[in-house]
Amino acid sequence: MKKLNAYKTLAVEFLNALLPVEKLKIRLRVQDKLEQIDSDLSYGKLLSELGLSYIASCDSSSKLVKGKKFEFATLGLYLSPASKSGRNVCTFAGACKAPCLDQSGRVLMENRGGKSTIQVARLLKTWLHEFRIDLFTMAICHEIRKSAKLAKKKGIKFCVRLNCTSDLDFSDIIASFPSVQFYDYSKDPNRLSADHYHLTYSWDSFSKGRLPFYRQALARGQKIAFPVVKADLDRILALPSTLEMDSSDLRFLDGEGNYGILAIKETGNTAQGIKDGFMLDYESFKKAIDWIEG
């Protein structure tokens, strides 16, 4: 078995730590190590230092790869969501935390197999963003430029989603690439769309404090994305002002409709998501729309 480098060893220790004080001590060790990295380190040497193959990559999930049928290459960034890294990268997350899609797909399979390779990589990227934003920005901008150039060479279109499992403000990076199409789902009511940045607002729950945000999103012309149980998918899509969002992740290509429908994925904690009102069946979806529309 290949020996883990120092950063990955710390990430595994962090994942296995049970007490908050243990996790805090590990984070401080990570911060100290990252702060010692030379600011002039090249992209390649940075990845080698961290033991990573990339920060973001194209068509790296079953959802992003669907963009290929529309001749799009999609660069996606996956971080450690909510507060799993010790810092909250999803400030407005609520009922979505327990059944987060971070625990679906390959991560779920790894967890069931007792592995944590993907989670470790996401932790390292999240810590890099937190403790060395200069190096993180250098690396992600390098990857955007490289991926955009490769897509152009292949004769296909290109887009970027920087919040695949986070909800951070990347406006500085987005502003640096005015000719690149960016998009995100977000629960942040303060984030605004731009000419080349498409935002879809995300349903969270029936919490009264969320209602003004849903209505504000619709007033801004944003669609609201809802995760629904697969058994009720067709019935829900037959309702007015709905549109499906499963055929691709390219939200900036969506047509008419205010409410985007996504079939829920198994995350190992789906039941909790349904109980908390994050994942909806037919009746609860109708209730949500009536509530939002008043």
PDB file of C-alpha atoms in Angstrom:
ATOM      1  CA  MET A   1       0.000   0.000   0.000  1.00  0.00           C
ATOM      2  CA  LYS A   2       1.302   3.416  -0.993  1.00  0.00           C
ATOM      3  CA  LYS A   3       2.287   5.549   1.995  1.00  0.00           C
ATOM      4  CA  LEU A   4       0.259   8.749   2.423  1.00  0.00           C
ATOM      5  CA  ASN A   5       2.078  12.072   2.404  1.00  0.00           C
ATOM      6  CA  ALA A   6       1.959  14.363   5.440  1.00  0.00           C
ATOM      7  CA  TYR A   7      -1.091  16.321   4.250  1.00  0.00           C
ATOM      8  CA  LYS A   8      -3.155  13.264   3.450  1.00  0.00           C
ATOM      9  CA  THR A   9      -2.149  11.665   6.752  1.00  0.00           C
ATOM     10  CA  LEU A  10      -3.462  14.714   8.586  1.00  0.00           C
ATOM     11  CA  ALA A  11      -6.690  14.593   6.557  1.00  0.00           C
ATOM     12  CA  VAL A  12      -7.250  10.935   7.492  1.00  0.00           C
ATOM     13  CA  GLU A  13      -6.575  11.772  11.140  1.00  0.00           C
ATOM     14  CA  PHE A  14      -9.090  14.618  10.908  1.00  0.00           C
ATOM     15  CA  LEU A  15     -11.775  12.338   9.434  1.00  0.00           C
ATOM     16  CA  ASN A  16     -11.200   9.773  12.169  1.00  0.00           C
ATOM     17  CA  ALA A  17     -11.037  12.264  15.055  1.00  0.00           C
ATOM     18  CA  LEU A  18     -14.088  12.140  17.308  1.00  0.00           C
ATOM     19  CA  LEU A  19     -13.658  15.199  19.514  1.00  0.00           C
ATOM     20  CA  PRO A  20     -13.832  18.828  18.273  1.00  0.00           C
ATOM     21  CA  VAL A  21     -10.632  19.665  20.153  1.00  0.00           C
ATOM     22  CA  GLU A  22      -8.814  16.892  18.284  1.00  0.00           C
ATOM     23  CA  LYS A  23     -10.038  18.221  14.951  1.00  0.00           C
ATOM     24  CA  LEU A  24      -9.004  21.758  15.914  1.00  0.00           C
ATOM     25  CA  LYS A  25      -5.462  20.631  16.742  1.00  0.00           C
ATOM     26  CA  ILE A  26      -5.180  18.874  13.379  1.00  0.00           C
ATOM     27  CA  ARG A  27      -6.454  21.967  11.532  1.00  0.00           C
ATOM     28  CA  LEU A  28      -3.796  24.078  13.251  1.00  0.00           C
ATOM     29  CA  ARG A  29      -1.105  21.640  12.116  1.00  0.00           C
ATOM     30  CA  VAL A  30      -2.461  21.774   8.565  1.00  0.00           C
ATOM     31  CA  GLN A  31      -2.552  25.571   8.652  1.00  0.00           C
ATOM     32  CA  ASP A  32       1.041  25.718   9.851  1.00  0.00           C
ATOM     33  CA  LYS A  33       2.236  23.396   7.073  1.00  0.00           C
ATOM     34  CA  LEU A  34       0.335  25.238   4.347  1.00  0.00           C
ATOM     35  CA  GLU A  35       1.575  28.631   5.514  1.00  0.00           C
ATOM     36  CA  GLN A  36       5.150  27.409   5.061  1.00  0.00           C
ATOM     37  CA  ILE A  37       4.667  26.708   1.338  1.00  0.00           C
ATOM     38  CA  ASP A  38       6.528  29.152  -0.894  1.00  0.00           C
ATOM     39  CA  SER A  39       4.189  31.666  -2.539  1.00  0.00           C
ATOM     40  CA  ASP A  40       6.079  31.266  -5.820  1.00  0.00           C
ATOM     41  CA  LEU A  41       5.521  27.512  -5.996  1.00  0.00           C
ATOM     42  CA  SER A  42       4.408  26.410  -9.464  1.00  0.00           C
ATOM     43  CA  TYR A  43       1.087  24.731 -10.159  1.00  0.00           C
ATOM     44  CA  GLY A  44       2.685  21.335 -10.752  1.00  0.00           C
ATOM     45  CA  LYS A  45       4.858  21.480  -7.644  1.00  0.00           C
ATOM     46  CA  LEU A  46       1.886  22.565  -5.530  1.00  0.00           C
ATOM     47  CA  LEU A  47      -0.099  19.509  -6.590  1.00  0.00           C
ATOM     48  CA  SER A  48       2.921  17.312  -5.932  1.00  0.00           C
ATOM     49  CA  GLU A  49       3.341  18.858  -2.482  1.00  0.00           C
ATOM     50  CA  LEU A  50      -0.277  18.119  -1.585  1.00  0.00           C
ATOM     51  CA  GLY A  51      -0.394  14.741  -3.311  1.00  0.00           C
ATOM     52  CA  LEU A  52      -3.270  15.802  -5.563  1.00  0.00           C
ATOM     53  CA  SER A  53      -3.875  15.232  -9.262  1.00  0.00           C
ATOM     54  CA  TYR A  54      -5.905  18.429  -9.705  1.00  0.00           C
ATOM     55  CA  ILE A  55      -7.963  21.035  -7.849  1.00  0.00           C
ATOM     56  CA  ALA A  56     -10.893  20.958 -10.287  1.00  0.00           C
ATOM     57  CA  SER A  57     -11.418  18.689 -13.286  1.00  0.00           C
ATOM     58  CA  CYS A  58     -13.637  18.405 -16.350  1.00  0.00           C
ATOM     59  CA  ASP A  59     -16.659  16.100 -16.476  1.00  0.00           C
ATOM     60  CA  SER A  60     -15.597  14.403 -13.243  1.00  0.00           C
ATOM     61  CA  SER A  61     -19.060  13.339 -12.052  1.00  0.00           C
ATOM     62  CA  SER A  62     -22.070  11.574 -13.531  1.00  0.00           C
ATOM     63  CA  LYS A  63     -23.991  14.866 -13.495  1.00  0.00           C
ATOM     64  CA  LEU A  64     -21.341  17.090 -15.071  1.00  0.00           C
ATOM     65  CA  VAL A  65     -20.542  14.595 -17.812  1.00  0.00           C
ATOM     66  CA  LYS A  66     -24.103  14.918 -19.126  1.00  0.00           C
ATOM     67  CA  GLY A  67     -23.073  18.252 -20.611  1.00  0.00           C
ATOM     68  CA  LYS A  68     -21.152  16.368 -23.296  1.00  0.00           C
ATOM     69  CA  LYS A  69     -24.329  15.636 -25.220  1.00  0.00           C
ATOM     70  CA  PHE A  70     -24.759  19.405 -25.552  1.00  0.00           C
ATOM     71  CA  GLU A  71     -21.103  19.694 -26.623  1.00  0.00           C
ATOM     72  CA  PHE A  72     -19.979  21.275 -23.357  1.00  0.00           C
ATOM     73  CA  ALA A  73     -16.966  20.415 -21.227  1.00  0.00           C
ATOM     74  CA  THR A  74     -17.704  21.327 -17.600  1.00  0.00           C
ATOM     75  CA  LEU A  75     -14.942  22.066 -15.103  1.00  0.00           C
ATOM     76  CA  GLY A  76     -16.212  21.264 -11.603  1.00  0.00           C
ATOM     77  CA  LEU A  77     -14.745  21.985  -8.177  1.00  0.00           C
ATOM     78  CA  TYR A  78     -15.647  19.633  -5.323  1.00  0.00           C
ATOM     79  CA  LEU A  79     -14.811  20.771  -1.783  1.00  0.00           C
ATOM     80  CA  SER A  80     -15.629  19.330   1.616  1.00  0.00           C
ATOM     81  CA  PRO A  81     -19.153  20.708   2.221  1.00  0.00           C
ATOM     82  CA  ALA A  82     -20.799  22.572   5.087  1.00  0.00           C
ATOM     83  CA  SER A  83     -18.528  22.400   8.177  1.00  0.00           C
ATOM     84  CA  LYS A  84     -16.917  19.041   7.446  1.00  0.00           C
ATOM     85  CA  SER A  85     -13.487  20.651   7.051  1.00  0.00           C
ATOM     86  CA  GLY A  86     -13.827  22.620  10.288  1.00  0.00           C
ATOM     87  CA  ARG A  87     -14.890  25.746   8.415  1.00  0.00           C
ATOM     88  CA  ASN A  88     -18.370  26.292   7.019  1.00  0.00           C
ATOM     89  CA  VAL A  89     -18.223  26.663   3.233  1.00  0.00           C
ATOM     90  CA  CYS A  90     -22.052  26.543   2.958  1.00  0.00           C
ATOM     91  CA  THR A  91     -23.107  29.427   5.195  1.00  0.00           C
ATOM     92  CA  PHE A  92     -26.819  29.193   4.397  1.00  0.00           C
ATOM     93  CA  ALA A  93     -27.088  25.394   4.487  1.00  0.00           C
ATOM     94  CA  GLY A  94     -29.814  23.951   6.688  1.00  0.00           C
ATOM     95  CA  ALA A  95     -31.833  20.789   6.173  1.00  0.00           C
ATOM     96  CA  CYS A  96     -29.618  19.848   3.223  1.00  0.00           C
ATOM     97  CA  LYS A  97     -26.620  19.100   5.460  1.00  0.00           C
ATOM     98  CA  ALA A  98     -27.566  15.587   6.544  1.00  0.00           C
ATOM     99  CA  PRO A  99     -28.404  14.179   3.079  1.00  0.00           C
ATOM    100  CA  CYS A 100     -25.767  16.250   1.241  1.00  0.00           C
ATOM    101  CA  LEU A 101     -24.902  14.939  -2.225  1.00  0.00           C
ATOM    102  CA  ASP A 102     -21.284  14.945  -1.077  1.00  0.00           C
ATOM    103  CA  GLN A 103     -22.144  11.499   0.271  1.00  0.00           C
ATOM    104  CA  SER A 104     -23.620  10.111  -2.953  1.00  0.00           C
ATOM    105  CA  GLY A 105     -22.124   8.251  -5.913  1.00  0.00           C
ATOM    106  CA  ARG A 106     -18.482   7.249  -5.644  1.00  0.00           C
ATOM    107  CA  VAL A 107     -18.123   8.714  -2.132  1.00  0.00           C
ATOM    108  CA  LEU A 108     -20.983   6.521  -0.902  1.00  0.00           C
ATOM    109  CA  MET A 109     -19.374   3.469  -2.493  1.00  0.00           C
ATOM    110  CA  GLU A 110     -16.023   4.349  -0.932  1.00  0.00           C
ATOM    111  CA  ASN A 111     -17.596   4.808   2.488  1.00  0.00           C
ATOM    112  CA  ARG A 112     -19.258   1.418   2.253  1.00  0.00           C
ATOM    113  CA  GLY A 113     -15.879  -0.044   1.339  1.00  0.00           C
ATOM    114  CA  GLY A 114     -14.148   1.624   4.279  1.00  0.00           C
ATOM    115  CA  LYS A 115     -12.188   4.050   2.088  1.00  0.00           C
ATOM    116  CA  SER A 116     -11.886   7.846   2.163  1.00  0.00           C
ATOM    117  CA  THR A 117      -9.745   8.794  -0.868  1.00  0.00           C
ATOM    118  CA  ILE A 118     -12.244  11.310  -2.281  1.00  0.00           C
ATOM    119  CA  GLN A 119     -13.052  12.860   1.091  1.00  0.00           C
ATOM    120  CA  VAL A 120      -9.340  13.308   1.824  1.00  0.00           C
ATOM    121  CA  ALA A 121      -8.764  15.100  -1.493  1.00  0.00           C
ATOM    122  CA  ARG A 122     -11.746  17.386  -0.904  1.00  0.00           C
ATOM    123  CA  LEU A 123     -10.498  18.230   2.579  1.00  0.00           C
ATOM    124  CA  LEU A 124      -7.082  19.227   1.247  1.00  0.00           C
ATOM    125  CA  LYS A 125      -8.588  21.461  -1.426  1.00  0.00           C
ATOM    126  CA  THR A 126     -10.884  23.106   1.135  1.00  0.00           C
ATOM    127  CA  TRP A 127      -8.003  23.731   3.526  1.00  0.00           C
ATOM    128  CA  LEU A 128      -5.930  25.158   0.683  1.00  0.00           C
ATOM    129  CA  HIS A 129      -8.747  27.599  -0.093  1.00  0.00           C
ATOM    130  CA  GLU A 130      -9.022  28.562   3.583  1.00  0.00           C
ATOM    131  CA  PHE A 131      -5.387  28.855   4.564  1.00  0.00           C
ATOM    132  CA  ARG A 132      -3.660  29.695   1.256  1.00  0.00           C
ATOM    133  CA  ILE A 133      -6.164  31.479  -0.949  1.00  0.00           C
ATOM    134  CA  ASP A 134      -3.259  32.828  -3.017  1.00  0.00           C
ATOM    135  CA  LEU A 135      -2.116  29.342  -4.035  1.00  0.00           C
ATOM    136  CA  PHE A 136      -5.670  28.112  -4.455  1.00  0.00           C
ATOM    137  CA  THR A 137      -6.503  30.993  -6.801  1.00  0.00           C
ATOM    138  CA  MET A 138      -3.326  30.449  -8.798  1.00  0.00           C
ATOM    139  CA  ALA A 139      -4.144  26.763  -9.231  1.00  0.00           C
ATOM    140  CA  ILE A 140      -7.829  27.067 -10.117  1.00  0.00           C
ATOM    141  CA  CYS A 141      -7.162  29.897 -12.592  1.00  0.00           C
ATOM    142  CA  HIS A 142      -4.479  27.773 -14.230  1.00  0.00           C
ATOM    143  CA  GLU A 143      -6.963  24.920 -14.596  1.00  0.00           C
ATOM    144  CA  ILE A 144      -9.683  27.181 -16.013  1.00  0.00           C
ATOM    145  CA  ARG A 145      -7.312  28.553 -18.640  1.00  0.00           C
ATOM    146  CA  LYS A 146      -5.964  25.102 -19.497  1.00  0.00           C
ATOM    147  CA  SER A 147      -9.408  23.485 -19.716  1.00  0.00           C
ATOM    148  CA  ALA A 148     -10.859  26.357 -21.771  1.00  0.00           C
ATOM    149  CA  LYS A 149      -7.957  26.099 -24.213  1.00  0.00           C
ATOM    150  CA  LEU A 150      -8.388  22.322 -24.529  1.00  0.00           C
ATOM    151  CA  ALA A 151     -12.136  22.645 -25.125  1.00  0.00           C
ATOM    152  CA  LYS A 152     -11.517  25.210 -27.849  1.00  0.00           C
ATOM    153  CA  LYS A 153      -8.968  22.910 -29.455  1.00  0.00           C
ATOM    154  CA  LYS A 154     -11.555  20.099 -29.465  1.00  0.00           C
ATOM    155  CA  GLY A 155     -14.167  22.413 -30.961  1.00  0.00           C
ATOM    156  CA  ILE A 156     -16.558  22.170 -27.997  1.00  0.00           C
ATOM    157  CA  LYS A 157     -17.991  24.736 -25.595  1.00  0.00           C
ATOM    158  CA  PHE A 158     -16.777  25.243 -22.038  1.00  0.00           C
ATOM    159  CA  CYS A 159     -18.292  26.160 -18.669  1.00  0.00           C
ATOM    160  CA  VAL A 160     -17.320  26.122 -15.003  1.00  0.00           C
ATOM    161  CA  ARG A 161     -19.136  25.235 -11.792  1.00  0.00           C
ATOM    162  CA  LEU A 162     -17.004  26.181  -8.780  1.00  0.00           C
ATOM    163  CA  ASN A 163     -19.568  25.215  -6.135  1.00  0.00           C
ATOM    164  CA  CYS A 164     -20.331  21.551  -6.777  1.00  0.00           C
ATOM    165  CA  THR A 165     -20.319  20.794  -3.027  1.00  0.00           C
ATOM    166  CA  SER A 166     -19.886  24.257  -1.518  1.00  0.00           C
ATOM    167  CA  ASP A 167     -21.542  27.676  -1.586  1.00  0.00           C
ATOM    168  CA  LEU A 168     -18.680  30.158  -1.616  1.00  0.00           C
ATOM    169  CA  ASP A 169     -18.339  33.566  -3.230  1.00  0.00           C
ATOM    170  CA  PHE A 170     -15.896  33.130  -6.115  1.00  0.00           C
ATOM    171  CA  SER A 171     -16.776  36.476  -7.693  1.00  0.00           C
ATOM    172  CA  ASP A 172     -13.130  37.586  -8.002  1.00  0.00           C
ATOM    173  CA  ILE A 173     -12.204  34.477  -9.984  1.00  0.00           C
ATOM    174  CA  ILE A 174     -15.368  34.682 -12.090  1.00  0.00           C
ATOM    175  CA  ALA A 175     -14.683  38.331 -12.908  1.00  0.00           C
ATOM    176  CA  SER A 176     -11.222  37.338 -14.149  1.00  0.00           C
ATOM    177  CA  PHE A 177     -12.737  35.240 -16.950  1.00  0.00           C
ATOM    178  CA  PRO A 178     -15.433  37.389 -18.612  1.00  0.00           C
ATOM    179  CA  SER A 179     -15.556  35.160 -21.698  1.00  0.00           C
ATOM    180  CA  VAL A 180     -16.151  31.935 -19.704  1.00  0.00           C
ATOM    181  CA  GLN A 181     -19.641  30.739 -18.705  1.00  0.00           C
ATOM    182  CA  PHE A 182     -19.912  30.056 -14.956  1.00  0.00           C
ATOM    183  CA  TYR A 183     -22.927  28.725 -13.064  1.00  0.00           C
ATOM    184  CA  ASP A 184     -23.905  27.632  -9.557  1.00  0.00           C
ATOM    185  CA  TYR A 185     -26.720  26.504  -7.353  1.00  0.00           C
ATOM    186  CA  SER A 186     -26.839  28.619  -4.187  1.00  0.00           C
ATOM    187  CA  LYS A 187     -28.755  29.248  -0.976  1.00  0.00           C
ATOM    188  CA  ASP A 188     -26.995  32.579  -0.494  1.00  0.00           C
ATOM    189  CA  PRO A 189     -29.635  35.328  -0.876  1.00  0.00           C
ATOM    190  CA  ASN A 190     -26.947  37.983  -1.256  1.00  0.00           C
ATOM    191  CA  ARG A 191     -25.201  36.506  -4.287  1.00  0.00           C
ATOM    192  CA  LEU A 192     -26.071  38.016  -7.645  1.00  0.00           C
ATOM    193  CA  SER A 193     -25.976  36.694 -11.179  1.00  0.00           C
ATOM    194  CA  ALA A 194     -23.794  38.312 -13.856  1.00  0.00           C
ATOM    195  CA  ASP A 195     -23.737  38.235 -17.650  1.00  0.00           C
ATOM    196  CA  HIS A 196     -21.518  35.143 -17.586  1.00  0.00           C
ATOM    197  CA  TYR A 197     -22.563  33.786 -14.169  1.00  0.00           C
ATOM    198  CA  HIS A 198     -25.885  31.944 -13.924  1.00  0.00           C
ATOM    199  CA  LEU A 199     -27.433  31.276 -10.510  1.00  0.00           C
ATOM    200  CA  THR A 200     -30.138  28.797  -9.573  1.00  0.00           C
ATOM    201  CA  TYR A 201     -31.549  29.181  -6.074  1.00  0.00           C
ATOM    202  CA  SER A 202     -31.784  25.998  -3.975  1.00  0.00           C
ATOM    203  CA  TRP A 203     -34.690  24.794  -1.882  1.00  0.00           C
ATOM    204  CA  ASP A 204     -33.807  23.950   1.718  1.00  0.00           C
ATOM    205  CA  SER A 205     -36.892  23.557   3.920  1.00  0.00           C
ATOM    206  CA  PHE A 206     -40.181  25.030   5.113  1.00  0.00           C
ATOM    207  CA  SER A 207     -38.385  27.251   7.630  1.00  0.00           C
ATOM    208  CA  LYS A 208     -40.228  30.590   7.792  1.00  0.00           C
ATOM    209  CA  GLY A 209     -36.959  32.488   7.546  1.00  0.00           C
ATOM    210  CA  ARG A 210     -36.366  31.008   4.090  1.00  0.00           C
ATOM    211  CA  LEU A 211     -39.596  32.254   2.545  1.00  0.00           C
ATOM    212  CA  PRO A 212     -38.377  35.801   1.703  1.00  0.00           C
ATOM    213  CA  PHE A 213     -35.318  34.292   0.005  1.00  0.00           C
ATOM    214  CA  TYR A 214     -37.404  32.020  -2.244  1.00  0.00           C
ATOM    215  CA  ARG A 215     -39.619  34.916  -3.268  1.00  0.00           C
ATOM    216  CA  GLN A 216     -36.607  37.170  -3.807  1.00  0.00           C
ATOM    217  CA  ALA A 217     -35.010  34.560  -6.073  1.00  0.00           C
ATOM    218  CA  LEU A 218     -38.128  34.363  -8.238  1.00  0.00           C
ATOM    219  CA  ALA A 219     -38.337  38.166  -8.390  1.00  0.00           C
ATOM    220  CA  ARG A 220     -34.752  38.199  -9.673  1.00  0.00           C
ATOM    221  CA  GLY A 221     -35.649  35.751 -12.402  1.00  0.00           C
ATOM    222  CA  GLN A 222     -33.848  32.836 -10.772  1.00  0.00           C
ATOM    223  CA  LYS A 223     -35.308  29.352 -10.791  1.00  0.00           C
ATOM    224  CA  ILE A 224     -35.577  27.314  -7.597  1.00  0.00           C
ATOM    225  CA  ALA A 225     -34.223  23.758  -7.636  1.00  0.00           C
ATOM    226  CA  PHE A 226     -36.101  21.076  -5.670  1.00  0.00           C
ATOM    227  CA  PRO A 227     -34.942  17.524  -4.871  1.00  0.00           C
ATOM    228  CA  VAL A 228     -37.939  15.161  -5.106  1.00  0.00           C
ATOM    229  CA  VAL A 229     -38.538  11.441  -4.609  1.00  0.00           C
ATOM    230  CA  LYS A 230     -38.185   9.471  -7.829  1.00  0.00           C
ATOM    231  CA  ALA A 231     -41.569   7.768  -7.471  1.00  0.00           C
ATOM    232  CA  ASP A 232     -43.346  11.139  -7.774  1.00  0.00           C
ATOM    233  CA  LEU A 233     -41.078  12.657 -10.424  1.00  0.00           C
ATOM    234  CA  ASP A 234     -43.490  12.405 -13.378  1.00  0.00           C
ATOM    235  CA  ARG A 235     -46.480  13.687 -11.411  1.00  0.00           C
ATOM    236  CA  ILE A 236     -44.511  16.675 -10.179  1.00  0.00           C
ATOM    237  CA  LEU A 237     -43.206  17.486 -13.652  1.00  0.00           C
ATOM    238  CA  ALA A 238     -46.803  17.545 -14.887  1.00  0.00           C
ATOM    239  CA  LEU A 239     -47.539  20.477 -12.568  1.00  0.00           C
ATOM    240  CA  PRO A 240     -47.440  24.089 -13.881  1.00  0.00           C
ATOM    241  CA  SER A 241     -44.156  26.012 -14.074  1.00  0.00           C
ATOM    242  CA  THR A 242     -41.931  22.999 -13.467  1.00  0.00           C
ATOM    243  CA  LEU A 243     -38.976  21.831 -15.534  1.00  0.00           C
ATOM    244  CA  GLU A 244     -36.671  18.857 -15.241  1.00  0.00           C
ATOM    245  CA  MET A 245     -33.043  19.423 -14.265  1.00  0.00           C
ATOM    246  CA  ASP A 246     -31.708  15.882 -14.514  1.00  0.00           C
ATOM    247  CA  SER A 247     -30.917  15.634 -18.224  1.00  0.00           C
ATOM    248  CA  SER A 248     -27.883  17.878 -17.698  1.00  0.00           C
ATOM    249  CA  ASP A 249     -26.340  20.227 -15.158  1.00  0.00           C
ATOM    250  CA  LEU A 250     -26.169  23.144 -17.591  1.00  0.00           C
ATOM    251  CA  ARG A 251     -28.614  25.422 -15.816  1.00  0.00           C
ATOM    252  CA  PHE A 252     -27.861  28.401 -18.053  1.00  0.00           C
ATOM    253  CA  LEU A 253     -29.526  26.465 -20.901  1.00  0.00           C
ATOM    254  CA  ASP A 254     -32.802  25.918 -19.017  1.00  0.00           C
ATOM    255  CA  GLY A 255     -36.054  26.920 -20.660  1.00  0.00           C
ATOM    256  CA  GLU A 256     -39.307  28.197 -19.186  1.00  0.00           C
ATOM    257  CA  GLY A 257     -40.461  27.352 -15.679  1.00  0.00           C
ATOM    258  CA  ASN A 258     -39.784  28.610 -12.166  1.00  0.00           C
ATOM    259  CA  TYR A 259     -39.285  25.317 -10.359  1.00  0.00           C
ATOM    260  CA  GLY A 260     -36.522  22.909 -11.349  1.00  0.00           C
ATOM    261  CA  ILE A 261     -37.012  19.268 -10.435  1.00  0.00           C
ATOM    262  CA  LEU A 262     -34.184  16.905  -9.505  1.00  0.00           C
ATOM    263  CA  ALA A 263     -34.664  13.250  -8.582  1.00  0.00           C
ATOM    264  CA  ILE A 264     -33.028  12.592  -5.229  1.00  0.00           C
ATOM    265  CA  LYS A 265     -29.903  10.447  -5.037  1.00  0.00           C
ATOM    266  CA  GLU A 266     -29.165   7.908  -2.329  1.00  0.00           C
ATOM    267  CA  THR A 267     -26.691   9.424   0.134  1.00  0.00           C
ATOM    268  CA  GLY A 268     -26.975   7.039   3.050  1.00  0.00           C
ATOM    269  CA  ASN A 269     -29.067   9.623   4.906  1.00  0.00           C
ATOM    270  CA  THR A 270     -31.912  10.187   2.471  1.00  0.00           C
ATOM    271  CA  ALA A 271     -34.578   9.349   5.059  1.00  0.00           C
ATOM    272  CA  GLN A 272     -33.422  12.259   7.216  1.00  0.00           C
ATOM    273  CA  GLY A 273     -33.607  14.581   4.224  1.00  0.00           C
ATOM    274  CA  ILE A 274     -37.226  13.602   3.619  1.00  0.00           C
ATOM    275  CA  LYS A 275     -38.082  13.928   7.314  1.00  0.00           C
ATOM    276  CA  ASP A 276     -36.589  17.437   7.496  1.00  0.00           C
ATOM    277  CA  GLY A 277     -38.520  18.656   4.450  1.00  0.00           C
ATOM    278  CA  PHE A 278     -35.514  19.027   2.171  1.00  0.00           C
ATOM    279  CA  MET A 279     -36.475  16.185  -0.152  1.00  0.00           C
ATOM    280  CA  LEU A 280     -40.106  16.355  -1.227  1.00  0.00           C
ATOM    281  CA  ASP A 281     -42.845  14.036  -2.427  1.00  0.00           C
ATOM    282  CA  TYR A 282     -45.774  15.125  -4.583  1.00  0.00           C
ATOM    283  CA  GLU A 283     -47.928  16.514  -1.768  1.00  0.00           C
ATOM    284  CA  SER A 284     -45.102  18.315   0.020  1.00  0.00           C
ATOM    285  CA  PHE A 285     -43.899  19.830  -3.260  1.00  0.00           C
ATOM    286  CA  LYS A 286     -47.383  21.239  -3.959  1.00  0.00           C
ATOM    287  CA  LYS A 287     -47.442  22.559  -0.407  1.00  0.00           C
ATOM    288  CA  ALA A 288     -44.068  24.254  -0.961  1.00  0.00           C
ATOM    289  CA  ILE A 289     -45.225  25.998  -4.141  1.00  0.00           C
ATOM    290  CA  ASP A 290     -48.468  27.190  -2.523  1.00  0.00           C
ATOM    291  CA  TRP A 291     -46.425  28.504   0.391  1.00  0.00           C
ATOM    292  CA  ILE A 292     -43.939  30.367  -1.814  1.00  0.00           C
ATOM    293  CA  GLU A 293     -46.561  31.828  -4.119  1.00  0.00           C
ATOM    294  CA  GLY A 294     -48.699  32.845  -1.156  1.00  0.00           C
TER     295      GLY A 294
END
